[in-house]
JSON list of C-alpha atoms in Angstrom, two decimals:
[
{"chain": "A", "resi": 1, "resn": "ASP", "atom": "CA", "xyz": [122.48, 99.18, 148.68]},
{"chain": "A", "resi": 2, "resn": "SER", "atom": "CA", "xyz": [123.43, 97.61, 145.34]},
{"chain": "A", "resi": 3, "resn": "GLY", "atom": "CA", "xyz": [125.89, 95.17, 146.88]},
{"chain": "A", "resi": 4, "resn": "VAL", "atom": "CA", "xyz": [128.79, 96.59, 144.87]},
{"chain": "A", "resi": 5, "resn": "THR", "atom": "CA", "xyz": [131.49, 98.10, 147.05]},
{"chain": "A", "resi": 6, "resn": "GLN", "atom": "CA", "xyz": [133.96, 100.70, 145.87]},
{"chain": "A", "resi": 7, "resn": "THR", "atom": "CA", "xyz": [136.90, 102.16, 147.74]},
{"chain": "A", "resi": 8, "resn": "PRO", "atom": "CA", "xyz": [137.99, 104.80, 148.34]},
{"chain": "A", "resi": 9, "resn": "LYS", "atom": "CA", "xyz": [134.91, 107.03, 148.15]},
{"chain": "A", "resi": 10, "resn": "HIS", "atom": "CA", "xyz": [137.01, 110.15, 147.75]},
{"chain": "A", "resi": 11, "resn": "LEU", "atom": "CA", "xyz": [140.59, 110.62, 146.67]},
{"chain": "A", "resi": 12, "resn": "ILE", "atom": "CA", "xyz": [142.60, 113.79, 146.23]},
{"chain": "A", "resi": 13, "resn": "THR", "atom": "CA", "xyz": [146.00, 113.62, 144.61]},
{"chain": "A", "resi": 14, "resn": "ALA", "atom": "CA", "xyz": [148.44, 115.63, 142.54]},
{"chain": "A", "resi": 15, "resn": "THR", "atom": "CA", "xyz": [149.25, 115.60, 138.85]},
{"chain": "A", "resi": 16, "resn": "GLY", "atom": "CA", "xyz": [151.71, 112.94, 137.85]},
{"chain": "A", "resi": 17, "resn": "GLN", "atom": "CA", "xyz": [150.70, 110.60, 140.65]},
{"chain": "A", "resi": 18, "resn": "ARG", "atom": "CA", "xyz": [149.25, 107.11, 140.46]},
{"chain": "A", "resi": 19, "resn": "VAL", "atom": "CA", "xyz": [146.14, 105.81, 142.21]},
{"chain": "A", "resi": 20, "resn": "THR", "atom": "CA", "xyz": [144.30, 102.52, 142.48]},
{"chain": "A", "resi": 21, "resn": "LEU", "atom": "CA", "xyz": [140.54, 102.25, 142.75]},
{"chain": "A", "resi": 22, "resn": "ARG", "atom": "CA", "xyz": [139.04, 99.05, 144.09]},
{"chain": "A", "resi": 23, "resn": "CYS", "atom": "CA", "xyz": [135.73, 97.34, 143.39]},
{"chain": "A", "resi": 24, "resn": "SER", "atom": "CA", "xyz": [134.07, 94.31, 144.92]},
{"chain": "A", "resi": 25, "resn": "PRO", "atom": "CA", "xyz": [131.16, 93.05, 142.81]},
{"chain": "A", "resi": 26, "resn": "ARG", "atom": "CA", "xyz": [127.94, 91.63, 144.12]},
{"chain": "A", "resi": 27, "resn": "SER", "atom": "CA", "xyz": [128.19, 88.10, 145.38]},
{"chain": "A", "resi": 28, "resn": "GLY", "atom": "CA", "xyz": [127.94, 85.73, 142.42]},
{"chain": "A", "resi": 29, "resn": "ASP", "atom": "CA", "xyz": [128.48, 88.35, 139.72]},
{"chain": "A", "resi": 30, "resn": "LEU", "atom": "CA", "xyz": [131.36, 87.44, 137.41]},
{"chain": "A", "resi": 31, "resn": "SER", "atom": "CA", "xyz": [131.29, 90.59, 135.27]},
{"chain": "A", "resi": 32, "resn": "VAL", "atom": "CA", "xyz": [132.79, 93.89, 136.35]},
{"chain": "A", "resi": 33, "resn": "TYR", "atom": "CA", "xyz": [132.53, 97.12, 134.40]},
{"chain": "A", "resi": 34, "resn": "TRP", "atom": "CA", "xyz": [134.34, 100.43, 134.89]},
{"chain": "A", "resi": 35, "resn": "TYR", "atom": "CA", "xyz": [132.85, 103.77, 133.86]},
{"chain": "A", "resi": 36, "resn": "GLN", "atom": "CA", "xyz": [134.12, 107.32, 134.07]},
{"chain": "A", "resi": 37, "resn": "GLN", "atom": "CA", "xyz": [131.74, 110.21, 134.69]},
{"chain": "A", "resi": 38, "resn": "SER", "atom": "CA", "xyz": [133.16, 113.71, 134.46]},
{"chain": "A", "resi": 39, "resn": "LEU", "atom": "CA", "xyz": [131.26, 116.59, 136.07]},
{"chain": "A", "resi": 40, "resn": "ASP", "atom": "CA", "xyz": [127.65, 116.56, 134.86]},
{"chain": "A", "resi": 41, "resn": "GLN", "atom": "CA", "xyz": [128.61, 114.33, 131.96]},
{"chain": "A", "resi": 42, "resn": "GLY", "atom": "CA", "xyz": [127.53, 110.92, 130.79]},
{"chain": "A", "resi": 43, "resn": "LEU", "atom": "CA", "xyz": [128.92, 107.51, 131.61]},
{"chain": "A", "resi": 44, "resn": "GLN", "atom": "CA", "xyz": [131.97, 106.71, 129.53]},
{"chain": "A", "resi": 45, "resn": "PHE", "atom": "CA", "xyz": [132.67, 103.00, 129.29]},
{"chain": "A", "resi": 46, "resn": "LEU", "atom": "CA", "xyz": [136.26, 102.14, 130.11]},
{"chain": "A", "resi": 47, "resn": "ILE", "atom": "CA", "xyz": [136.67, 98.39, 130.36]},
{"chain": "A", "resi": 48, "resn": "GLN", "atom": "CA", "xyz": [134.90, 95.17, 131.26]},
{"chain": "A", "resi": 49, "resn": "TYR", "atom": "CA", "xyz": [136.12, 91.94, 132.83]},
{"chain": "A", "resi": 50, "resn": "TYR", "atom": "CA", "xyz": [134.42, 88.60, 132.97]},
{"chain": "A", "resi": 51, "resn": "ASN", "atom": "CA", "xyz": [135.67, 85.94, 135.36]},
{"chain": "A", "resi": 52, "resn": "GLY", "atom": "CA", "xyz": [139.17, 87.35, 135.37]},
{"chain": "A", "resi": 53, "resn": "GLU", "atom": "CA", "xyz": [139.52, 88.02, 131.68]},
{"chain": "A", "resi": 54, "resn": "GLU", "atom": "CA", "xyz": [139.22, 91.28, 129.79]},
{"chain": "A", "resi": 55, "resn": "ARG", "atom": "CA", "xyz": [136.16, 91.06, 127.54]},
{"chain": "A", "resi": 56, "resn": "ALA", "atom": "CA", "xyz": [135.56, 94.55, 126.19]},
{"chain": "A", "resi": 57, "resn": "LYS", "atom": "CA", "xyz": [137.42, 97.81, 126.03]},
{"chain": "A", "resi": 58, "resn": "GLY", "atom": "CA", "xyz": [136.13, 101.33, 125.60]},
{"chain": "A", "resi": 59, "resn": "ASN", "atom": "CA", "xyz": [137.94, 104.64, 125.36]},
{"chain": "A", "resi": 60, "resn": "ILE", "atom": "CA", "xyz": [140.39, 103.79, 128.10]},
{"chain": "A", "resi": 61, "resn": "LEU", "atom": "CA", "xyz": [143.62, 105.77, 128.09]},
{"chain": "A", "resi": 62, "resn": "GLU", "atom": "CA", "xyz": [146.93, 103.94, 127.92]},
{"chain": "A", "resi": 63, "resn": "ARG", "atom": "CA", "xyz": [147.78, 105.50, 131.29]},
{"chain": "A", "resi": 64, "resn": "PHE", "atom": "CA", "xyz": [144.89, 103.53, 132.76]},
{"chain": "A", "resi": 65, "resn": "SER", "atom": "CA", "xyz": [144.84, 99.80, 133.35]},
{"chain": "A", "resi": 66, "resn": "ALA", "atom": "CA", "xyz": [142.63, 97.36, 135.16]},
{"chain": "A", "resi": 67, "resn": "GLN", "atom": "CA", "xyz": [142.48, 93.77, 136.24]},
{"chain": "A", "resi": 68, "resn": "GLN", "atom": "CA", "xyz": [140.10, 91.33, 137.85]},
{"chain": "A", "resi": 69, "resn": "PHE", "atom": "CA", "xyz": [141.47, 88.99, 140.45]},
{"chain": "A", "resi": 70, "resn": "PRO", "atom": "CA", "xyz": [140.57, 85.33, 141.20]},
{"chain": "A", "resi": 71, "resn": "ASP", "atom": "CA", "xyz": [138.28, 86.45, 144.02]},
{"chain": "A", "resi": 72, "resn": "LEU", "atom": "CA", "xyz": [136.52, 88.57, 141.35]},
{"chain": "A", "resi": 73, "resn": "HIS", "atom": "CA", "xyz": [137.32, 91.95, 142.83]},
{"chain": "A", "resi": 74, "resn": "SER", "atom": "CA", "xyz": [138.71, 94.44, 140.37]},
{"chain": "A", "resi": 75, "resn": "GLU", "atom": "CA", "xyz": [141.15, 97.29, 140.47]},
{"chain": "A", "resi": 76, "resn": "LEU", "atom": "CA", "xyz": [141.47, 100.28, 138.17]},
{"chain": "A", "resi": 77, "resn": "ASN", "atom": "CA", "xyz": [144.92, 101.81, 138.07]},
{"chain": "A", "resi": 78, "resn": "LEU", "atom": "CA", "xyz": [145.32, 105.39, 136.93]},
{"chain": "A", "resi": 79, "resn": "SER", "atom": "CA", "xyz": [148.85, 106.68, 136.41]},
{"chain": "A", "resi": 80, "resn": "SER", "atom": "CA", "xyz": [150.58, 109.91, 135.37]},
{"chain": "A", "resi": 81, "resn": "LEU", "atom": "CA", "xyz": [147.43, 111.67, 136.46]},
{"chain": "A", "resi": 82, "resn": "GLU", "atom": "CA", "xyz": [146.32, 114.85, 134.75]},
{"chain": "A", "resi": 83, "resn": "LEU", "atom": "CA", "xyz": [143.83, 117.49, 135.83]},
{"chain": "A", "resi": 84, "resn": "GLY", "atom": "CA", "xyz": [141.37, 116.17, 133.27]},
{"chain": "A", "resi": 85, "resn": "ASP", "atom": "CA", "xyz": [141.29, 112.79, 134.97]},
{"chain": "A", "resi": 86, "resn": "SER", "atom": "CA", "xyz": [139.29, 114.30, 137.80]},
{"chain": "A", "resi": 87, "resn": "ALA", "atom": "CA", "xyz": [135.98, 112.49, 137.67]},
{"chain": "A", "resi": 88, "resn": "LEU", "atom": "CA", "xyz": [133.68, 110.03, 139.34]},
{"chain": "A", "resi": 89, "resn": "TYR", "atom": "CA", "xyz": [134.69, 106.46, 138.58]},
{"chain": "A", "resi": 90, "resn": "PHE", "atom": "CA", "xyz": [131.94, 103.88, 138.81]},
{"chain": "A", "resi": 91, "resn": "CYS", "atom": "CA", "xyz": [132.24, 100.16, 139.01]},
{"chain": "A", "resi": 92, "resn": "ALA", "atom": "CA", "xyz": [129.27, 97.98, 138.10]},
{"chain": "A", "resi": 93, "resn": "SER", "atom": "CA", "xyz": [128.66, 94.27, 138.13]},
{"chain": "A", "resi": 94, "resn": "SER", "atom": "CA", "xyz": [126.15, 92.06, 136.40]},
{"chain": "A", "resi": 95, "resn": "VAL", "atom": "CA", "xyz": [124.52, 88.72, 136.94]},
{"chain": "A", "resi": 96, "resn": "VAL", "atom": "CA", "xyz": [125.81, 85.87, 134.82]},
{"chain": "A", "resi": 97, "resn": "GLY", "atom": "CA", "xyz": [123.13, 84.78, 132.38]},
{"chain": "A", "resi": 98, "resn": "GLY", "atom": "CA", "xyz": [120.76, 87.46, 133.62]},
{"chain": "A", "resi": 99, "resn": "ALA", "atom": "CA", "xyz": [119.06, 90.31, 131.82]},
{"chain": "A", "resi": 100, "resn": "GLY", "atom": "CA", "xyz": [122.25, 92.31, 131.72]},
{"chain": "A", "resi": 101, "resn": "GLU", "atom": "CA", "xyz": [121.11, 94.69, 134.42]},
{"chain": "A", "resi": 102, "resn": "LEU", "atom": "CA", "xyz": [124.09, 96.52, 135.86]},
{"chain": "A", "resi": 103, "resn": "PHE", "atom": "CA", "xyz": [124.40, 97.12, 139.58]},
{"chain": "A", "resi": 104, "resn": "PHE", "atom": "CA", "xyz": [126.50, 100.20, 140.28]},
{"chain": "A", "resi": 105, "resn": "GLY", "atom": "CA", "xyz": [128.64, 101.00, 143.25]},
{"chain": "A", "resi": 106, "resn": "GLU", "atom": "CA", "xyz": [128.55, 104.43, 144.81]},
{"chain": "A", "resi": 107, "resn": "GLY", "atom": "CA", "xyz": [131.62, 105.51, 142.92]},
{"chain": "A", "resi": 108, "resn": "SER", "atom": "CA", "xyz": [135.07, 106.82, 143.70]},
{"chain": "A", "resi": 109, "resn": "ARG", "atom": "CA", "xyz": [135.46, 110.56, 143.30]},
{"chain": "A", "resi": 110, "resn": "LEU", "atom": "CA", "xyz": [138.96, 111.43, 142.14]},
{"chain": "A", "resi": 111, "resn": "THR", "atom": "CA", "xyz": [140.24, 114.97, 142.32]},
{"chain": "A", "resi": 112, "resn": "VAL", "atom": "CA", "xyz": [143.58, 115.74, 140.70]},
{"chain": "A", "resi": 113, "resn": "LEU", "atom": "CA", "xyz": [145.15, 119.02, 141.80]},
{"chain": "B", "resi": 242, "resn": "GLY", "atom": "CA", "xyz": [130.76, 101.24, 117.10]},
{"chain": "B", "resi": 243, "resn": "GLN", "atom": "CA", "xyz": [127.74, 101.08, 119.30]},
{"chain": "B", "resi": 244, "resn": "GLN", "atom": "CA", "xyz": [126.17, 104.43, 119.97]},
{"chain": "B", "resi": 245, "resn": "VAL", "atom": "CA", "xyz": [122.86, 105.53, 121.39]},
{"chain": "B", "resi": 246, "resn": "MET", "atom": "CA", "xyz": [121.81, 109.16, 121.07]},
{"chain": "B", "resi": 247, "resn": "GLN", "atom": "CA", "xyz": [119.60, 110.64, 123.73]},
{"chain": "B", "resi": 248, "resn": "ILE", "atom": "CA", "xyz": [117.54, 113.83, 123.69]},
{"chain": "B", "resi": 249, "resn": "PRO", "atom": "CA", "xyz": [116.95, 116.30, 125.17]},
{"chain": "B", "resi": 250, "resn": "GLN", "atom": "CA", "xyz": [120.08, 116.95, 127.19]},
{"chain": "B", "resi": 251, "resn": "TYR", "atom": "CA", "xyz": [118.12, 118.93, 129.79]},
{"chain": "B", "resi": 252, "resn": "GLN", "atom": "CA", "xyz": [114.46, 119.39, 130.60]},
{"chain": "B", "resi": 253, "resn": "HIS", "atom": "CA", "xyz": [112.90, 121.80, 133.06]},
{"chain": "B", "resi": 254, "resn": "VAL", "atom": "CA", "xyz": [109.30, 121.13, 134.00]},
{"chain": "B", "resi": 255, "resn": "GLN", "atom": "CA", "xyz": [106.79, 122.40, 136.50]},
{"chain": "B", "resi": 256, "resn": "GLU", "atom": "CA", "xyz": [105.68, 119.81, 139.00]},
{"chain": "B", "resi": 257, "resn": "GLY", "atom": "CA", "xyz": [102.66, 118.02, 137.58]},
{"chain": "B", "resi": 258, "resn": "GLU", "atom": "CA", "xyz": [103.74, 118.38, 133.95]},
{"chain": "B", "resi": 259, "resn": "ASP", "atom": "CA", "xyz": [104.68, 115.38, 131.84]},
{"chain": "B", "resi": 260, "resn": "PHE", "atom": "CA", "xyz": [108.22, 114.57, 130.71]},
{"chain": "B", "resi": 261, "resn": "THR", "atom": "CA", "xyz": [109.61, 112.45, 127.90]},
{"chain": "B", "resi": 262, "resn": "THR", "atom": "CA", "xyz": [113.15, 111.49, 126.96]},
{"chain": "B", "resi": 263, "resn": "TYR", "atom": "CA", "xyz": [114.09, 109.77, 123.73]},
{"chain": "B", "resi": 264, "resn": "CYS", "atom": "CA", "xyz": [116.82, 107.37, 122.79]},
{"chain": "B", "resi": 265, "resn": "ASN", "atom": "CA", "xyz": [117.81, 106.66, 119.18]},
{"chain": "B", "resi": 266, "resn": "SER", "atom": "CA", "xyz": [120.24, 104.39, 117.40]},
{"chain": "B", "resi": 267, "resn": "SER", "atom": "CA", "xyz": [121.27, 104.06, 113.78]},
{"chain": "B", "resi": 268, "resn": "THR", "atom": "CA", "xyz": [121.53, 100.31, 114.21]},
{"chain": "B", "resi": 269, "resn": "THR", "atom": "CA", "xyz": [119.13, 97.72, 115.58]},
{"chain": "B", "resi": 270, "resn": "LEU", "atom": "CA", "xyz": [119.39, 97.38, 119.33]},
{"chain": "B", "resi": 271, "resn": "SER", "atom": "CA", "xyz": [119.37, 94.00, 121.00]},
{"chain": "B", "resi": 272, "resn": "ASN", "atom": "CA", "xyz": [117.64, 95.55, 123.98]},
{"chain": "B", "resi": 273, "resn": "ILE", "atom": "CA", "xyz": [117.27, 98.88, 125.70]},
{"chain": "B", "resi": 274, "resn": "GLN", "atom": "CA", "xyz": [117.80, 99.56, 129.35]},
{"chain": "B", "resi": 275, "resn": "TRP", "atom": "CA", "xyz": [116.87, 102.63, 131.36]},
{"chain": "B", "resi": 276, "resn": "TYR", "atom": "CA", "xyz": [118.65, 103.89, 134.45]},
{"chain": "B", "resi": 277, "resn": "LYS", "atom": "CA", "xyz": [118.07, 106.79, 136.82]},
{"chain": "B", "resi": 278, "resn": "GLN", "atom": "CA", "xyz": [120.82, 108.67, 138.60]},
{"chain": "B", "resi": 279, "resn": "ARG", "atom": "CA", "xyz": [119.74, 110.98, 141.40]},
{"chain": "B", "resi": 280, "resn": "PRO", "atom": "CA", "xyz": [121.93, 114.06, 142.00]},
{"chain": "B", "resi": 281, "resn": "GLY", "atom": "CA", "xyz": [125.00, 112.91, 143.89]},
{"chain": "B", "resi": 282, "resn": "GLY", "atom": "CA", "xyz": [124.03, 109.27, 143.48]},
{"chain": "B", "resi": 283, "resn": "HIS", "atom": "CA", "xyz": [124.83, 106.31, 141.30]},
{"chain": "B", "resi": 284, "resn": "PRO", "atom": "CA", "xyz": [122.85, 104.95, 138.35]},
{"chain": "B", "resi": 285, "resn": "VAL", "atom": "CA", "xyz": [120.04, 102.62, 139.30]},
{"chain": "B", "resi": 286, "resn": "PHE", "atom": "CA", "xyz": [118.46, 100.20, 136.86]},
{"chain": "B", "resi": 287, "resn": "LEU", "atom": "CA", "xyz": [114.82, 100.90, 136.06]},
{"chain": "B", "resi": 288, "resn": "ILE", "atom": "CA", "xyz": [113.85, 98.46, 133.34]},
{"chain": "B", "resi": 289, "resn": "GLN", "atom": "CA", "xyz": [114.91, 96.51, 130.27]},
{"chain": "B", "resi": 290, "resn": "LEU", "atom": "CA", "xyz": [112.93, 96.14, 127.03]},
{"chain": "B", "resi": 291, "resn": "VAL", "atom": "CA", "xyz": [113.72, 93.40, 124.56]},
{"chain": "B", "resi": 292, "resn": "LYS", "atom": "CA", "xyz": [110.81, 92.89, 122.18]},
{"chain": "B", "resi": 293, "resn": "SER", "atom": "CA", "xyz": [109.90, 95.03, 119.19]},
{"chain": "B", "resi": 294, "resn": "GLY", "atom": "CA", "xyz": [107.09, 97.43, 120.10]},
{"chain": "B", "resi": 295, "resn": "GLU", "atom": "CA", "xyz": [107.26, 96.51, 123.77]},
{"chain": "B", "resi": 296, "resn": "VAL", "atom": "CA", "xyz": [105.61, 98.84, 126.27]},
{"chain": "B", "resi": 297, "resn": "LYS", "atom": "CA", "xyz": [106.07, 98.57, 130.02]},
{"chain": "B", "resi": 298, "resn": "LYS", "atom": "CA", "xyz": [104.73, 100.69, 132.84]},
{"chain": "B", "resi": 299, "resn": "GLN", "atom": "CA", "xyz": [105.99, 101.36, 136.32]},
{"chain": "B", "resi": 300, "resn": "LYS", "atom": "CA", "xyz": [103.47, 103.56, 138.14]},
{"chain": "B", "resi": 301, "resn": "ARG", "atom": "CA", "xyz": [103.82, 106.97, 136.42]},
{"chain": "B", "resi": 302, "resn": "LEU", "atom": "CA", "xyz": [106.65, 105.81, 134.13]},
{"chain": "B", "resi": 303, "resn": "THR", "atom": "CA", "xyz": [105.98, 104.36, 130.67]},
{"chain": "B", "resi": 304, "resn": "PHE", "atom": "CA", "xyz": [108.76, 102.79, 128.64]},
{"chain": "B", "resi": 305, "resn": "GLN", "atom": "CA", "xyz": [108.50, 102.02, 124.94]},
{"chain": "B", "resi": 306, "resn": "PHE", "atom": "CA", "xyz": [110.72, 100.15, 122.50]},
{"chain": "B", "resi": 307, "resn": "GLY", "atom": "CA", "xyz": [110.24, 101.01, 118.84]},
{"chain": "B", "resi": 308, "resn": "GLU", "atom": "CA", "xyz": [108.95, 98.58, 116.27]},
{"chain": "B", "resi": 309, "resn": "ALA", "atom": "CA", "xyz": [112.29, 98.63, 114.45]},
{"chain": "B", "resi": 310, "resn": "LYS", "atom": "CA", "xyz": [114.19, 98.35, 117.75]},
{"chain": "B", "resi": 311, "resn": "LYS", "atom": "CA", "xyz": [116.13, 101.50, 116.91]},
{"chain": "B", "resi": 312, "resn": "ASN", "atom": "CA", "xyz": [114.49, 103.88, 119.34]},
{"chain": "B", "resi": 313, "resn": "SER", "atom": "CA", "xyz": [112.98, 104.01, 122.79]},
{"chain": "B", "resi": 314, "resn": "SER", "atom": "CA", "xyz": [111.28, 106.50, 125.04]},
{"chain": "B", "resi": 315, "resn": "LEU", "atom": "CA", "xyz": [110.64, 107.06, 128.71]},
{"chain": "B", "resi": 316, "resn": "HIS", "atom": "CA", "xyz": [107.57, 109.07, 129.61]},
{"chain": "B", "resi": 317, "resn": "ILE", "atom": "CA", "xyz": [106.78, 110.31, 133.10]},
{"chain": "B", "resi": 318, "resn": "THR", "atom": "CA", "xyz": [103.23, 111.43, 133.79]},
{"chain": "B", "resi": 319, "resn": "ALA", "atom": "CA", "xyz": [102.60, 114.22, 136.28]},
{"chain": "B", "resi": 320, "resn": "THR", "atom": "CA", "xyz": [106.18, 114.71, 137.42]},
{"chain": "B", "resi": 321, "resn": "GLN", "atom": "CA", "xyz": [107.01, 115.03, 141.08]},
{"chain": "B", "resi": 322, "resn": "THR", "atom": "CA", "xyz": [110.06, 116.57, 142.74]},
{"chain": "B", "resi": 323, "resn": "THR", "atom": "CA", "xyz": [111.27, 113.06, 143.51]},
{"chain": "B", "resi": 324, "resn": "ASP", "atom": "CA", "xyz": [111.65, 112.47, 139.77]},
{"chain": "B", "resi": 325, "resn": "VAL", "atom": "CA", "xyz": [114.64, 114.84, 139.53]},
{"chain": "B", "resi": 326, "resn": "GLY", "atom": "CA", "xyz": [117.83, 113.30, 138.26]},
{"chain": "B", "resi": 327, "resn": "THR", "atom": "CA", "xyz": [119.42, 112.10, 135.07]},
{"chain": "B", "resi": 328, "resn": "TYR", "atom": "CA", "xyz": [117.79, 109.38, 133.02]},
{"chain": "B", "resi": 329, "resn": "PHE", "atom": "CA", "xyz": [120.07, 107.25, 130.88]},
{"chain": "B", "resi": 330, "resn": "CYS", "atom": "CA", "xyz": [119.24, 104.76, 128.20]},
{"chain": "B", "resi": 331, "resn": "ALA", "atom": "CA", "xyz": [121.69, 102.02, 127.37]},
{"chain": "B", "resi": 332, "resn": "GLU", "atom": "CA", "xyz": [122.05, 99.01, 125.15]},
{"chain": "B", "resi": 333, "resn": "GLY", "atom": "CA", "xyz": [122.69, 96.21, 127.56]},
{"chain": "B", "resi": 334, "resn": "GLY", "atom": "CA", "xyz": [125.39, 93.81, 126.65]},
{"chain": "B", "resi": 335, "resn": "GLY", "atom": "CA", "xyz": [124.63, 91.08, 129.08]},
{"chain": "B", "resi": 336, "resn": "GLY", "atom": "CA", "xyz": [127.20, 89.23, 131.09]},
{"chain": "B", "resi": 337, "resn": "GLY", "atom": "CA", "xyz": [129.84, 89.11, 128.39]},
{"chain": "B", "resi": 338, "resn": "PHE", "atom": "CA", "xyz": [129.65, 92.39, 126.49]},
{"chain": "B", "resi": 339, "resn": "LYS", "atom": "CA", "xyz": [129.93, 96.08, 127.19]},
{"chain": "B", "resi": 340, "resn": "THR", "atom": "CA", "xyz": [126.93, 98.21, 128.00]},
{"chain": "B", "resi": 341, "resn": "ILE", "atom": "CA", "xyz": [126.97, 101.57, 126.25]},
{"chain": "B", "resi": 342, "resn": "PHE", "atom": "CA", "xyz": [125.05, 104.49, 127.70]},
{"chain": "B", "resi": 343, "resn": "GLY", "atom": "CA", "xyz": [123.42, 107.44, 126.06]},
{"chain": "B", "resi": 344, "resn": "ALA", "atom": "CA", "xyz": [124.46, 110.91, 127.23]},
{"chain": "B", "resi": 345, "resn": "GLY", "atom": "CA", "xyz": [121.46, 111.13, 129.54]},
{"chain": "B", "resi": 346, "resn": "THR", "atom": "CA", "xyz": [118.63, 113.60, 130.03]},
{"chain": "B", "resi": 347, "resn": "ARG", "atom": "CA", "xyz": [118.77, 115.67, 133.16]},
{"chain": "B", "resi": 348, "resn": "LEU", "atom": "CA", "xyz": [115.33, 116.43, 134.56]},
{"chain": "B", "resi": 349, "resn": "PHE", "atom": "CA", "xyz": [114.66, 119.43, 136.76]},
{"chain": "B", "resi": 350, "resn": "VAL", "atom": "CA", "xyz": [111.27, 119.69, 138.46]},
{"chain": "B", "resi": 351, "resn": "LYS", "atom": "CA", "xyz": [110.11, 122.98, 139.91]},
{"chain": "B", "resi": 352, "resn": "ALA", "atom": "CA", "xyz": [107.65, 122.76, 142.76]}
]
């Protein structure tokens, strides 16, 4: 158990819909990262937050947005969903001032039909 | 932007054979991290290398960081079926910067 909690574990929805994925980082971790992993593919960096502020952005679509709340949990919002958005979405957190090791949650598997 | 290239994409080995995956960058890396993702699982941190020429071992796993800090390798001696999964390298950004992953090497081990 990494200590990072993601909900929901599985989500099935239709094209055009909007979903929210939730992540609670490990206790004490201020940084939250979001990654997308399509079937048998690599980990595509989406966005990173540090103590409530956006710090780095990857290839995140405009239809996607995220935020980190004062209690440090984060949400990834995916809207106007397309079939190609079907993927495993991972959240990870890291220790402040540590070696940069990322602790991953178990992921949220999104299926868009 | 940051990019780490990883080869091979796939590797099939017979149990007991050795396995190596390589990670390369066109720019100097501040560090290199290695993660393992079991089938159906999430990535799990294995190790981080920071110093030029650094070599670290974890049982049958040997990790190397190149002298120029532009490449790294992970070598597994005498693979076992429990080694199956995808091995990713990444340049770790620390608490304030993004961590970019290589495409990963998927290891298949035949008993």
